[in-house]
mmCIF file of C-alpha atoms in Angstrom:
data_model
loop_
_atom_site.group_PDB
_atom_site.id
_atom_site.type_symbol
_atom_site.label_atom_id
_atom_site.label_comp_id
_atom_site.label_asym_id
_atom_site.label_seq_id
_atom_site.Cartn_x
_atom_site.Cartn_y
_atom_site.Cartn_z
ATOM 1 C CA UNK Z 16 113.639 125.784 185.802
ATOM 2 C CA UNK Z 17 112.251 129.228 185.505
ATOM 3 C CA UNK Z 18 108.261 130.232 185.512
ATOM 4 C CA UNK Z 19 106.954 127.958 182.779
ATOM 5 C CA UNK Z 20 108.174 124.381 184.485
ATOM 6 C CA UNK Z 21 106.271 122.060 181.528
ATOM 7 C CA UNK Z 22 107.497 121.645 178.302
ATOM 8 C CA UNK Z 23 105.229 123.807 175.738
ATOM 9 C CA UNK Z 24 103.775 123.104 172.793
ATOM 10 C CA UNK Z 25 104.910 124.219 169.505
ATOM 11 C CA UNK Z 26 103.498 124.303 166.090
ATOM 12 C CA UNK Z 27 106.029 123.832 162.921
ATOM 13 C CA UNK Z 28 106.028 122.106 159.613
ATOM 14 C CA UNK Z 29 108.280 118.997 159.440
ATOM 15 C CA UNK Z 30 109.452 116.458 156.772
ATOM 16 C CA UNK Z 31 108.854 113.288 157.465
ATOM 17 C CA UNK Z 32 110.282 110.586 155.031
ATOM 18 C CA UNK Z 33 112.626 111.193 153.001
ATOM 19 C CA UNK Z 34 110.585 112.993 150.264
ATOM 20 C CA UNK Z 35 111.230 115.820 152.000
ATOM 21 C CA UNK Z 36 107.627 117.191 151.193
ATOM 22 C CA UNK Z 37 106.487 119.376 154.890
ATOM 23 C CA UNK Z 38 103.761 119.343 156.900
ATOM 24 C CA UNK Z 39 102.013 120.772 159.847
ATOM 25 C CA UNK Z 40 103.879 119.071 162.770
ATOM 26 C CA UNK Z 41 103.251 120.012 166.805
ATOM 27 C CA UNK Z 42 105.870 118.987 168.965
ATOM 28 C CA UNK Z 43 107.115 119.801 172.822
ATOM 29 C CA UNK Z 44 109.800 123.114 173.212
ATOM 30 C CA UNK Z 45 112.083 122.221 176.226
ATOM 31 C CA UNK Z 46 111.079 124.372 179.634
ATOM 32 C CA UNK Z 47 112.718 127.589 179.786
ATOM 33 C CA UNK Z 48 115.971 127.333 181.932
ATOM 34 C CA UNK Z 49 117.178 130.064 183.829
ATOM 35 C CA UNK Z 50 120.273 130.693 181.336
ATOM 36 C CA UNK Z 51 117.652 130.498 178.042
ATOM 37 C CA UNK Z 52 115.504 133.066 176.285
ATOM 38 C CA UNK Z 53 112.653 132.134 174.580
ATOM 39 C CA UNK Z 54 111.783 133.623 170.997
ATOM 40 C CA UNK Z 55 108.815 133.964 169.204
ATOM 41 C CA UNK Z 56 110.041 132.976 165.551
ATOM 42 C CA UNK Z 57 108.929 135.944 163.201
ATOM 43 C CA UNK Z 58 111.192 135.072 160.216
ATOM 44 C CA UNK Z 59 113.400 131.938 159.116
ATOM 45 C CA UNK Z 60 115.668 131.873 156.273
ATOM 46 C CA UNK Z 61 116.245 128.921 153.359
ATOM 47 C CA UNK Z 62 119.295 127.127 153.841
ATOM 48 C CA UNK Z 63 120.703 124.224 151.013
ATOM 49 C CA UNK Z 64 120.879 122.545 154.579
ATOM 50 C CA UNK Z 65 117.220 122.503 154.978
ATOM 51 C CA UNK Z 66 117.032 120.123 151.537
ATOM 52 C CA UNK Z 67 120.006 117.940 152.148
ATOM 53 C CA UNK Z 68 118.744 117.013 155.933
ATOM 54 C CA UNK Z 69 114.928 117.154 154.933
ATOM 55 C CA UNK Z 70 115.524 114.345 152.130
ATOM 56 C CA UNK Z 71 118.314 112.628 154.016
ATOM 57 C CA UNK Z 72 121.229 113.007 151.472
ATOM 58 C CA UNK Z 73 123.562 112.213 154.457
ATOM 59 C CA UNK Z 74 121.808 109.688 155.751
ATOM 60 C CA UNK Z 75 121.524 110.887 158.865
ATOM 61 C CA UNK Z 76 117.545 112.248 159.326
ATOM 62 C CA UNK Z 77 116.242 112.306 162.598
ATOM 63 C CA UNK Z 78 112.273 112.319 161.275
ATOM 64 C CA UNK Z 79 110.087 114.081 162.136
ATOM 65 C CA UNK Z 80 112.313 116.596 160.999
ATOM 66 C CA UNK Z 81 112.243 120.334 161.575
ATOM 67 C CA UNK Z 82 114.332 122.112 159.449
ATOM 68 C CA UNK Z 83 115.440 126.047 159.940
ATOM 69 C CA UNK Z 84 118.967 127.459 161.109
ATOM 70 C CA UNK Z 85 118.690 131.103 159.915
ATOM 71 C CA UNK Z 86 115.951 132.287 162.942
ATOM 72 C CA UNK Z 87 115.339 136.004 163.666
ATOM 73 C CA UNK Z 88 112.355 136.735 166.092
ATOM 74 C CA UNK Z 89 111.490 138.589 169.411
ATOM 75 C CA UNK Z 90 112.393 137.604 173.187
ATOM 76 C CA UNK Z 91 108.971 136.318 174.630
ATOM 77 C CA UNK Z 92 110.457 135.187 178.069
ATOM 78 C CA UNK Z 93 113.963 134.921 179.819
ATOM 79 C CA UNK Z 94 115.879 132.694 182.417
ATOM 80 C CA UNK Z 95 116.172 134.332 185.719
ATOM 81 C CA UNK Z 96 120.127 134.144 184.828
ATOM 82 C CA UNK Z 97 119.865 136.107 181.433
ATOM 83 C CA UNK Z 98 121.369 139.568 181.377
ATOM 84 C CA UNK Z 99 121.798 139.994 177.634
ATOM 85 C CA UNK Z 100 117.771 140.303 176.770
ATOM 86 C CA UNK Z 101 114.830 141.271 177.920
ATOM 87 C CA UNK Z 102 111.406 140.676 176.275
ATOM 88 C CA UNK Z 103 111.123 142.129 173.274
ATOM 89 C CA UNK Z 104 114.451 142.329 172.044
ATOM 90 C CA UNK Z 105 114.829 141.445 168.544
ATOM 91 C CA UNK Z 106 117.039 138.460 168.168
ATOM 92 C CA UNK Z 107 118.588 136.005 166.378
ATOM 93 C CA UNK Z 108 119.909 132.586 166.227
ATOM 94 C CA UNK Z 109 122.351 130.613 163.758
ATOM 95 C CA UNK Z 110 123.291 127.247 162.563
ATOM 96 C CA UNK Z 111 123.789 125.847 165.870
ATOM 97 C CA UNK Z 112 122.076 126.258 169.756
ATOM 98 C CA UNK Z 113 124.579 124.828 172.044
ATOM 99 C CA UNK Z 114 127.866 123.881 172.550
ATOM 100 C CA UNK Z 115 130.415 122.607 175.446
ATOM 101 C CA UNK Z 116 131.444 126.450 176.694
ATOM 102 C CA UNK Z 117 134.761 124.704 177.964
ATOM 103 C CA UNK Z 118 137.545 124.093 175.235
ATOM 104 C CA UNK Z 119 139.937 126.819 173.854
ATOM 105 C CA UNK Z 120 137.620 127.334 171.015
ATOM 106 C CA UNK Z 121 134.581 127.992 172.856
ATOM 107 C CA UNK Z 122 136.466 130.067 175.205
ATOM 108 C CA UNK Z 123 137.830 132.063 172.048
ATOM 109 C CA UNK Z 124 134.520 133.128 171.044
ATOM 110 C CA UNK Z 125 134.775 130.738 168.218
ATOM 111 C CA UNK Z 126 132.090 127.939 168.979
ATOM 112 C CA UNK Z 127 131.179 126.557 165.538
ATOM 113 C CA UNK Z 128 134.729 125.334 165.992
ATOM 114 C CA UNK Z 129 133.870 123.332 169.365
ATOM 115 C CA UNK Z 130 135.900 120.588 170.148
ATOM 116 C CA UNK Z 131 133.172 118.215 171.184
ATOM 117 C CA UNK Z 132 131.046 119.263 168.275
ATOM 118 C CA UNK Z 133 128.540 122.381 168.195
ATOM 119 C CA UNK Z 134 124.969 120.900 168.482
ATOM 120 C CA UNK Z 135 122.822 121.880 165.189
ATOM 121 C CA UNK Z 136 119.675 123.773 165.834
ATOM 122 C CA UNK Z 137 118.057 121.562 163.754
ATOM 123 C CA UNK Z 138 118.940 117.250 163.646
ATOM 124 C CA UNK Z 139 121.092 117.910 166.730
ATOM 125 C CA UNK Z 140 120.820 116.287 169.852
ATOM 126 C CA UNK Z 141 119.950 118.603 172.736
ATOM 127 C CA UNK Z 142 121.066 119.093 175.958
ATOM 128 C CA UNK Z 143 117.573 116.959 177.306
ATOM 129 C CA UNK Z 144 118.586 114.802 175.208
ATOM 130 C CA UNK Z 145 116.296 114.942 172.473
ATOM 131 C CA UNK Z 146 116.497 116.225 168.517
ATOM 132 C CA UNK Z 147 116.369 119.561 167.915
ATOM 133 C CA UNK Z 148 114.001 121.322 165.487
ATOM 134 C CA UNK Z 149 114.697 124.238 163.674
ATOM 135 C CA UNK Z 150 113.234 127.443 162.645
ATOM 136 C CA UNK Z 151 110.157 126.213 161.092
ATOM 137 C CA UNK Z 152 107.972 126.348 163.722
ATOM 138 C CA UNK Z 153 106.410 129.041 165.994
ATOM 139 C CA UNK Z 154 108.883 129.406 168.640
ATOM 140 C CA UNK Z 155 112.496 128.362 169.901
ATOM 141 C CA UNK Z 156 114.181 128.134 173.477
ATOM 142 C CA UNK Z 157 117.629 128.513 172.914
ATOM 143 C CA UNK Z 158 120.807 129.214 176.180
ATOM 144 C CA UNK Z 159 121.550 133.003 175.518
ATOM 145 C CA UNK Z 160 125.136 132.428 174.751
ATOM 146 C CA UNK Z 161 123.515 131.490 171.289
ATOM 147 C CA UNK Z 162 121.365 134.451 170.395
ATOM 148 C CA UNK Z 163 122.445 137.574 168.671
ATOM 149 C CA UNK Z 164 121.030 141.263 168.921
ATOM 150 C CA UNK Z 165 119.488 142.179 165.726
ATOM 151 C CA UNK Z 166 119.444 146.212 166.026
ATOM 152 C CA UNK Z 167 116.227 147.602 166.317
ATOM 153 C CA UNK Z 168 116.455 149.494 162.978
ATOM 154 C CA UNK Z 169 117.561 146.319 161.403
ATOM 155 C CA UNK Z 170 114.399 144.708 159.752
ATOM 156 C CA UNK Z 171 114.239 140.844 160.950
ATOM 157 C CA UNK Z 172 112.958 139.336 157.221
ATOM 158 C CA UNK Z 173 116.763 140.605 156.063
ATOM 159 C CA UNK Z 174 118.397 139.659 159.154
ATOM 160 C CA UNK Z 175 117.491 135.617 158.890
ATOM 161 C CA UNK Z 176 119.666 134.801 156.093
ATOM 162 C CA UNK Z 177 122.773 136.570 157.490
ATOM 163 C CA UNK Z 178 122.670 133.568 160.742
ATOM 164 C CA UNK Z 179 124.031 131.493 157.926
ATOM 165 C CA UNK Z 180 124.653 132.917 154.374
ATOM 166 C CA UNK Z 181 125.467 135.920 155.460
ATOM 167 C CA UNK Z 182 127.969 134.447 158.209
ATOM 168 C CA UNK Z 183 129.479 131.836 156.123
ATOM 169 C CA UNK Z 184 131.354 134.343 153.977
ATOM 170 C CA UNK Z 185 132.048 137.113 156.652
ATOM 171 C CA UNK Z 186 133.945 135.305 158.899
ATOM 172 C CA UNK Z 187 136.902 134.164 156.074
ATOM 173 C CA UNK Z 188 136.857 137.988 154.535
ATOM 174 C CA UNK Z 189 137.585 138.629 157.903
ATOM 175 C CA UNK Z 190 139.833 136.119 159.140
ATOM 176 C CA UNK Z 191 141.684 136.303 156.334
ATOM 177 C CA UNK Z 192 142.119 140.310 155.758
ATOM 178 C CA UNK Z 193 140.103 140.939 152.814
ATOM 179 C CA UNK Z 194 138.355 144.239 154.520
ATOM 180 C CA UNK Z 195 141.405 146.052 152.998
ATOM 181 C CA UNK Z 196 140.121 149.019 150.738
ATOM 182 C CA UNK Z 197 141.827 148.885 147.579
ATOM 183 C CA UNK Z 198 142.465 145.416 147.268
ATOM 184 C CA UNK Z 199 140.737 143.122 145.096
ATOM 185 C CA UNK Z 200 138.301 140.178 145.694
ATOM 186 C CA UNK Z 201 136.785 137.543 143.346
ATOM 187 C CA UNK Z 202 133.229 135.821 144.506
ATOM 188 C CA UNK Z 203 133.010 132.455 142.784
ATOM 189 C CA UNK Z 204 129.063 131.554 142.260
ATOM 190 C CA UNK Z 205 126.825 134.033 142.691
ATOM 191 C CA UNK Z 206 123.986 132.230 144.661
ATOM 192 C CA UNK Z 207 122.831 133.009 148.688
ATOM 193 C CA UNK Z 208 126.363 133.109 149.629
ATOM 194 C CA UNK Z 209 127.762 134.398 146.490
ATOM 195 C CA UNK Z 210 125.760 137.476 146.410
ATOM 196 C CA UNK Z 211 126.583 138.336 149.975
ATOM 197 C CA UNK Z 212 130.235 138.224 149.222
ATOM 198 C CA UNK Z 213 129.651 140.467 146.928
ATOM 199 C CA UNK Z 214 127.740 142.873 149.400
ATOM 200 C CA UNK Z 215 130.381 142.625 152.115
ATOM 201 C CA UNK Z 216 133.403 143.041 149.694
ATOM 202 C CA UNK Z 217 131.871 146.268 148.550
ATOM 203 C CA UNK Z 218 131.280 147.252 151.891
ATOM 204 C CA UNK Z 219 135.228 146.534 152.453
ATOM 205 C CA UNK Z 220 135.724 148.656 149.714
ATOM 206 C CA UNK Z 221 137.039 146.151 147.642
ATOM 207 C CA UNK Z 222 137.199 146.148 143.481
ATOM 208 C CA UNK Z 223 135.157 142.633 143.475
ATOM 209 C CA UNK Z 224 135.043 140.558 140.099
ATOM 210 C CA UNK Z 225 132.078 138.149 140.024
ATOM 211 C CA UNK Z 226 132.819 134.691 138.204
ATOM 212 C CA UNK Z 227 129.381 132.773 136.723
ATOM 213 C CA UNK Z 228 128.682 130.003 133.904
ATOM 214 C CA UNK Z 229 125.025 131.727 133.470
ATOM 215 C CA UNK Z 230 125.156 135.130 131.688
ATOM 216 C CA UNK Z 231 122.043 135.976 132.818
ATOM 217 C CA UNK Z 232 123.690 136.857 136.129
ATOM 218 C CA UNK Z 233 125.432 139.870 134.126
ATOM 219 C CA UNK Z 234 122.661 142.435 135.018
ATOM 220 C CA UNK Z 235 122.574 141.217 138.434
ATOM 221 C CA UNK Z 236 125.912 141.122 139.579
ATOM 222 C CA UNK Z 237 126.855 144.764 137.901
ATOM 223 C CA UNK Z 238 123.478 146.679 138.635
ATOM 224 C CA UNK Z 239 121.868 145.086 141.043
ATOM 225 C CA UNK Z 240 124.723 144.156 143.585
ATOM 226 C CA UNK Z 241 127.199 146.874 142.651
ATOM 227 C CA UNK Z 242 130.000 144.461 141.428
ATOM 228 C CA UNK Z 243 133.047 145.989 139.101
ATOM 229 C CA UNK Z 244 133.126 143.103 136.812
ATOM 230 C CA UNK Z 245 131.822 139.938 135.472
ATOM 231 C CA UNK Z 246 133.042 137.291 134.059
ATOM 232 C CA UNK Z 247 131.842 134.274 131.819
ATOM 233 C CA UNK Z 248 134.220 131.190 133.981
ATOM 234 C CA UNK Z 249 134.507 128.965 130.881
ATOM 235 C CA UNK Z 250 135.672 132.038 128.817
ATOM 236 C CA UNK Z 251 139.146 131.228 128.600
ATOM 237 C CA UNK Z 252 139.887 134.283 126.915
ATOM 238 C CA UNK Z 253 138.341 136.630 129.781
ATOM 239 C CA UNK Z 254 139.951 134.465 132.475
ATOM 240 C CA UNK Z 255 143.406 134.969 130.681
ATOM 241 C CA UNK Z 256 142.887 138.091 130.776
ATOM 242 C CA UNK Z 257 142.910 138.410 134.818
ATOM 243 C CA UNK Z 258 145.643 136.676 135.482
ATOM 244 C CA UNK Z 259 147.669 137.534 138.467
ATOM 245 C CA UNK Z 260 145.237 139.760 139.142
ATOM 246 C CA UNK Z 261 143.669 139.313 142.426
ATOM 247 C CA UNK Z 262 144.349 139.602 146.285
ATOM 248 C CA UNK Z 263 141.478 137.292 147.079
ATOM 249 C CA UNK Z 264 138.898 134.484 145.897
ATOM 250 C CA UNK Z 265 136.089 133.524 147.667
ATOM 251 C CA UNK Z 266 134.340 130.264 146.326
ATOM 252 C CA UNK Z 267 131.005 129.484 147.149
ATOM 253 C CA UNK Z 268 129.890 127.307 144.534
ATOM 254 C CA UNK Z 269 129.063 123.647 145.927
ATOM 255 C CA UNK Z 270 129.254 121.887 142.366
ATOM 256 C CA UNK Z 271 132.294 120.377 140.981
ATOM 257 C CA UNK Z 272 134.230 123.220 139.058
ATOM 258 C CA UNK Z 273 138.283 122.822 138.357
ATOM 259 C CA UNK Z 274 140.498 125.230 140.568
ATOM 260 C CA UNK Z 275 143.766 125.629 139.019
ATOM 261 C CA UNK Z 276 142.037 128.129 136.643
ATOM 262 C CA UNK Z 277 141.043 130.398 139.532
ATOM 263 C CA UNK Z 278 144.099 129.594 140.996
ATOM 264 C CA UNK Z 279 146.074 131.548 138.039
ATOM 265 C CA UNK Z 280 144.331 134.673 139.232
ATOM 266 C CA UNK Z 281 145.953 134.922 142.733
ATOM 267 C CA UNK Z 282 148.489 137.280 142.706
ATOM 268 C CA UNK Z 283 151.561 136.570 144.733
ATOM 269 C CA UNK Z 284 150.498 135.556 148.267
ATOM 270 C CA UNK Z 285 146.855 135.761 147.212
ATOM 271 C CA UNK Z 286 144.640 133.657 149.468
ATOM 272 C CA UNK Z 287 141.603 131.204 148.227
ATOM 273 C CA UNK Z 288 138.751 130.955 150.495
ATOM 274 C CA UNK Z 289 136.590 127.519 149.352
ATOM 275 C CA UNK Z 290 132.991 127.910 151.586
ATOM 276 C CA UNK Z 291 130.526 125.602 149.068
ATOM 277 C CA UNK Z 292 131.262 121.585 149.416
ATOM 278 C CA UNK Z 293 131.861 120.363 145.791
ATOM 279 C CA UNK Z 294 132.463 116.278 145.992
ATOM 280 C CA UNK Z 295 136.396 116.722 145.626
ATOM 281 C CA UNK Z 296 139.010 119.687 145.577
ATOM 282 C CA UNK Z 297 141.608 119.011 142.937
ATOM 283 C CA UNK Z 298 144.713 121.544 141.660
ATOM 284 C CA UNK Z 299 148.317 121.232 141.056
ATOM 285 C CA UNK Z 300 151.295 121.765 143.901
ATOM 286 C CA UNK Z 301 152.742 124.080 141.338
ATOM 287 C CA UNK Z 302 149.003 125.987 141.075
ATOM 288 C CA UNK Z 303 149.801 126.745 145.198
ATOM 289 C CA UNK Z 304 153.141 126.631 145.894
ATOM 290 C CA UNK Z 305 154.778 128.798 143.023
ATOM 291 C CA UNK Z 306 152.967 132.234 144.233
ATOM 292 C CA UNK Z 307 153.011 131.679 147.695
ATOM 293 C CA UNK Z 308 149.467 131.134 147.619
ATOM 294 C CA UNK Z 309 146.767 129.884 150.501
ATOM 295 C CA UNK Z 310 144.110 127.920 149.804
ATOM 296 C CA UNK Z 311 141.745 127.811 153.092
ATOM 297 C CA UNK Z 312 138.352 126.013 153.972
ATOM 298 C CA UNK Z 313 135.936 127.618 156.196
ATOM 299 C CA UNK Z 314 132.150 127.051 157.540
ATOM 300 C CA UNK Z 315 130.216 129.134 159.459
ATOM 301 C CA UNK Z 316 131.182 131.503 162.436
ATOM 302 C CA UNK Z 317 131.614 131.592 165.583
ATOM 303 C CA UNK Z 318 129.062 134.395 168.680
ATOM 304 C CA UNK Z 319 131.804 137.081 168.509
ATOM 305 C CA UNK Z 320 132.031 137.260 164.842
ATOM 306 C CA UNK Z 321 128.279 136.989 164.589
ATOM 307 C CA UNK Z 322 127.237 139.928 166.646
ATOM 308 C CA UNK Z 323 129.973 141.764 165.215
ATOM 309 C CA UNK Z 324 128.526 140.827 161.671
ATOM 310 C CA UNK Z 325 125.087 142.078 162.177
ATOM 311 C CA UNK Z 326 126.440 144.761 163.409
ATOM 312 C CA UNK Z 327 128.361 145.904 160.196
ATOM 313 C CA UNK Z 328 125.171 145.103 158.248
ATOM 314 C CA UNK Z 329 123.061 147.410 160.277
ATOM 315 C CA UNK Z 330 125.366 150.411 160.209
ATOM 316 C CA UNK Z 331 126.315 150.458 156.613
ATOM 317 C CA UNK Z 332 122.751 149.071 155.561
ATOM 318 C CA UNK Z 333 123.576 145.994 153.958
ATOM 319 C CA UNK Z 334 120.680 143.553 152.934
ATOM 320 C CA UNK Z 335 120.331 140.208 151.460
ATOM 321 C CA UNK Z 336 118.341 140.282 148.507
ATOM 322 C CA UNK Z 337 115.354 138.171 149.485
ATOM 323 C CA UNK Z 338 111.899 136.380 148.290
ATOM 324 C CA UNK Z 339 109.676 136.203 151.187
ATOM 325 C CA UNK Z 340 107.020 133.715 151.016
ATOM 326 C CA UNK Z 341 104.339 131.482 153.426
ATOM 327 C CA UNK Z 342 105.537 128.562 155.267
ATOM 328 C CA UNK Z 343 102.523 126.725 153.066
ATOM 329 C CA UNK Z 344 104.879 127.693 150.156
ATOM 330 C CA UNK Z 345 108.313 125.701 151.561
ATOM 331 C CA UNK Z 346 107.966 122.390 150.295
ATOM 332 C CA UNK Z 347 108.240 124.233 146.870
ATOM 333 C CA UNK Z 348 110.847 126.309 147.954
ATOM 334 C CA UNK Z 349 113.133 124.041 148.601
ATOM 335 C CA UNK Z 350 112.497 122.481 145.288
ATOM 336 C CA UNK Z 351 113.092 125.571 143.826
ATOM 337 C CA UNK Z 352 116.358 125.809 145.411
ATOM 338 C CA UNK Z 353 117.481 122.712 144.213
ATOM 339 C CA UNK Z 354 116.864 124.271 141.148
ATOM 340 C CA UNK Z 355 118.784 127.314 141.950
ATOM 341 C CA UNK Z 356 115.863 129.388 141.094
ATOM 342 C CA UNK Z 357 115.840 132.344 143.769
ATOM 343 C CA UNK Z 358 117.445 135.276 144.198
ATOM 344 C CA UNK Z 359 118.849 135.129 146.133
ATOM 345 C CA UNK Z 360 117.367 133.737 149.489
ATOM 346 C CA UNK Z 361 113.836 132.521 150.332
ATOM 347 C CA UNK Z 362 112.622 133.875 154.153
ATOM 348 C CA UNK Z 363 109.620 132.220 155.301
ATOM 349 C CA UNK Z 364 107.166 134.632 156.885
ATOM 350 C CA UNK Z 365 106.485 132.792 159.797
ATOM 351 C CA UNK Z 366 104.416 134.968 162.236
ATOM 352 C CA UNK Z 367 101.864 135.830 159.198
ATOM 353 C CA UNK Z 368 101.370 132.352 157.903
ATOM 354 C CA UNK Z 369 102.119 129.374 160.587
ATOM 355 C CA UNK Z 370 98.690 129.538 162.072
#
């Protein structure tokens, strides 16, 4: 163990039943080893994650429960092994805080894919052995293989939603070739993931259709987030009308929705990227096979494509579009997201209001 050898405390706000309703909560941090850096927690984003695991929905809950995988902050201390940091760095830190650093996906660069499991950074177990607690709180000790470089000119509030939402949706664009000026891409649901989509498929240069049941999201999608078209999903008329018609699809909603229509609008070889977890996936053989099509599943990302990621945001000035509000204010903000009423991703202020 490095210079602070007793575990420290730390103040968060925790559910703890599953109401999901938070509250003040202090709790012990793990000592500093001499691999971890320790980070004052300045901003967390919102995650969907933060409601299903605060109210149990997987029955699961580890309470008191800590919720919080979208962390951006500053280094307050290092391990006398760290080489990547130094105090005051800014930093982040994702969706998960450890790993087994051993098996051809770790060694790849692509840990979220870890063959013993990546350990969450919240309701995880943690290499002490006990549950970890997320972003919520006033600090985090984390190994430095975990943390990310934010760029200095890259302002933290905007950087905390890209350690998940942003993230989810970069790495299949990537993976799957859709930064290809030119081509184009439609974004399925046009929530914290959706809208990013949208951002980075711009960014790709990309002509990038937006597909919504709610109108209201017109103005949004074409004004505020730059999209070339939207499109009413349950308009069968407008969704004849683009068929064959694009190189990608990237679906982010999370409630049940039919995909053979969607399908139709793959061109040949056109790939499907599903990210949101609607309760079953359902098309015809004929909807895939007869175009050549792929349909792929992906979740987050692993610390290459991260870094890289934040990267790419900070040199061609990409931002969520974000609410922040007071960590007195997240019980209601996670209500709110239930209610899909935010645009497009809540960031809880934490160095101004967990006091």
């Amino acid at each position: 163990m490095d210079s602070r050898t007793n575990a420290e405390d730390c103040l968060g706000w925790a559910a703890t039943d599953p109401s999901g309703v938070l509250s003040p909560y202090k709790f012990s941090r793990r000592p500093i080893g001499s691999d971890d850096v320790s980070i004052k927690i300045t901003h967390c984003g919102v995650c969907y994650a933060d409601v299903i695991w605060s109210r149990n929905m997987h029955g699961d809950s580890m309470y008191p429960l800590v919720p919080g995988h979208e962390i951006a902050g500053v280094v307050r201390e290092v391990g006398s092994n760290v080489q990547r940091f130094k105090v005051g760095d800014q930093v982040g830190v994702g969706t998960y805080v450890s790993t087994c650093r051993d098996c051809e996906y770790c060694n790849d660069g692509f840990e979220v894919q870890c063959e013993k499991g990546a350990v969450s950074t919240f309701n995880g177990i943690d290499v002490d052995g006990t549950v970890t607690k997320g972003g919520y709180s006033s600090f985090i000790v984390v190994h430095e293989r975990y943390c990310f470089k934010i760029p200095n000119n890259y302002p933290l509030a905007s950087a905390a939603p890209l350690l998940c939402a942003g993230i989810t949706v970069y790495t299949p664009m990537v993976r799957h070739n859709m930064n290809q000026p030119g081509k184009s891409l439609g974004v399925i649901g046009l929530g914290g993931l959706g809208h990013m989509a949208v951002k980075f498929g711009k960014a790709f240069g990309l002509n990038v259709t937006v597909f919504s049941t709610s109108i209201s999201k017109k103005d949004e999608a074409l004004k505020l987030l730059g999209a070339d078209k939207f499109v009413i999903s349950s308009d069968q008329e407008q969704m004849k009308g683009l068929s064959k018609s694009l190189d990608f699809i990237v679906d982010t909603a999370s409630g049940d929705h039919p995909f053979d229509p969607y399908m139709s609008l793959l061109k040949t070889a056109g790939t499907y990227v599903l990210v949101g977890f609607p309760s079953e996936v359902k098309f015809s053989p004929a909807s895939l096979n007869l175009g050549m099509k792929t349909f792929a599943g992906s979740i987050t990302g692993g610390t290459k494509m991260i870094q890289e990621m934040l990267d790419f945001c900070a040199a061609q000035e990409i931002y969520p579009q974000i609410e922040v509000i007071p960590i007195q204010y997240a019980t209601e903000a996670l209500e709110r997201l239930v209610k899909r009423d935010v645009k497009y991703r809540f960031v809880i202020d934490i160095e101004n209001s967990l006091k």
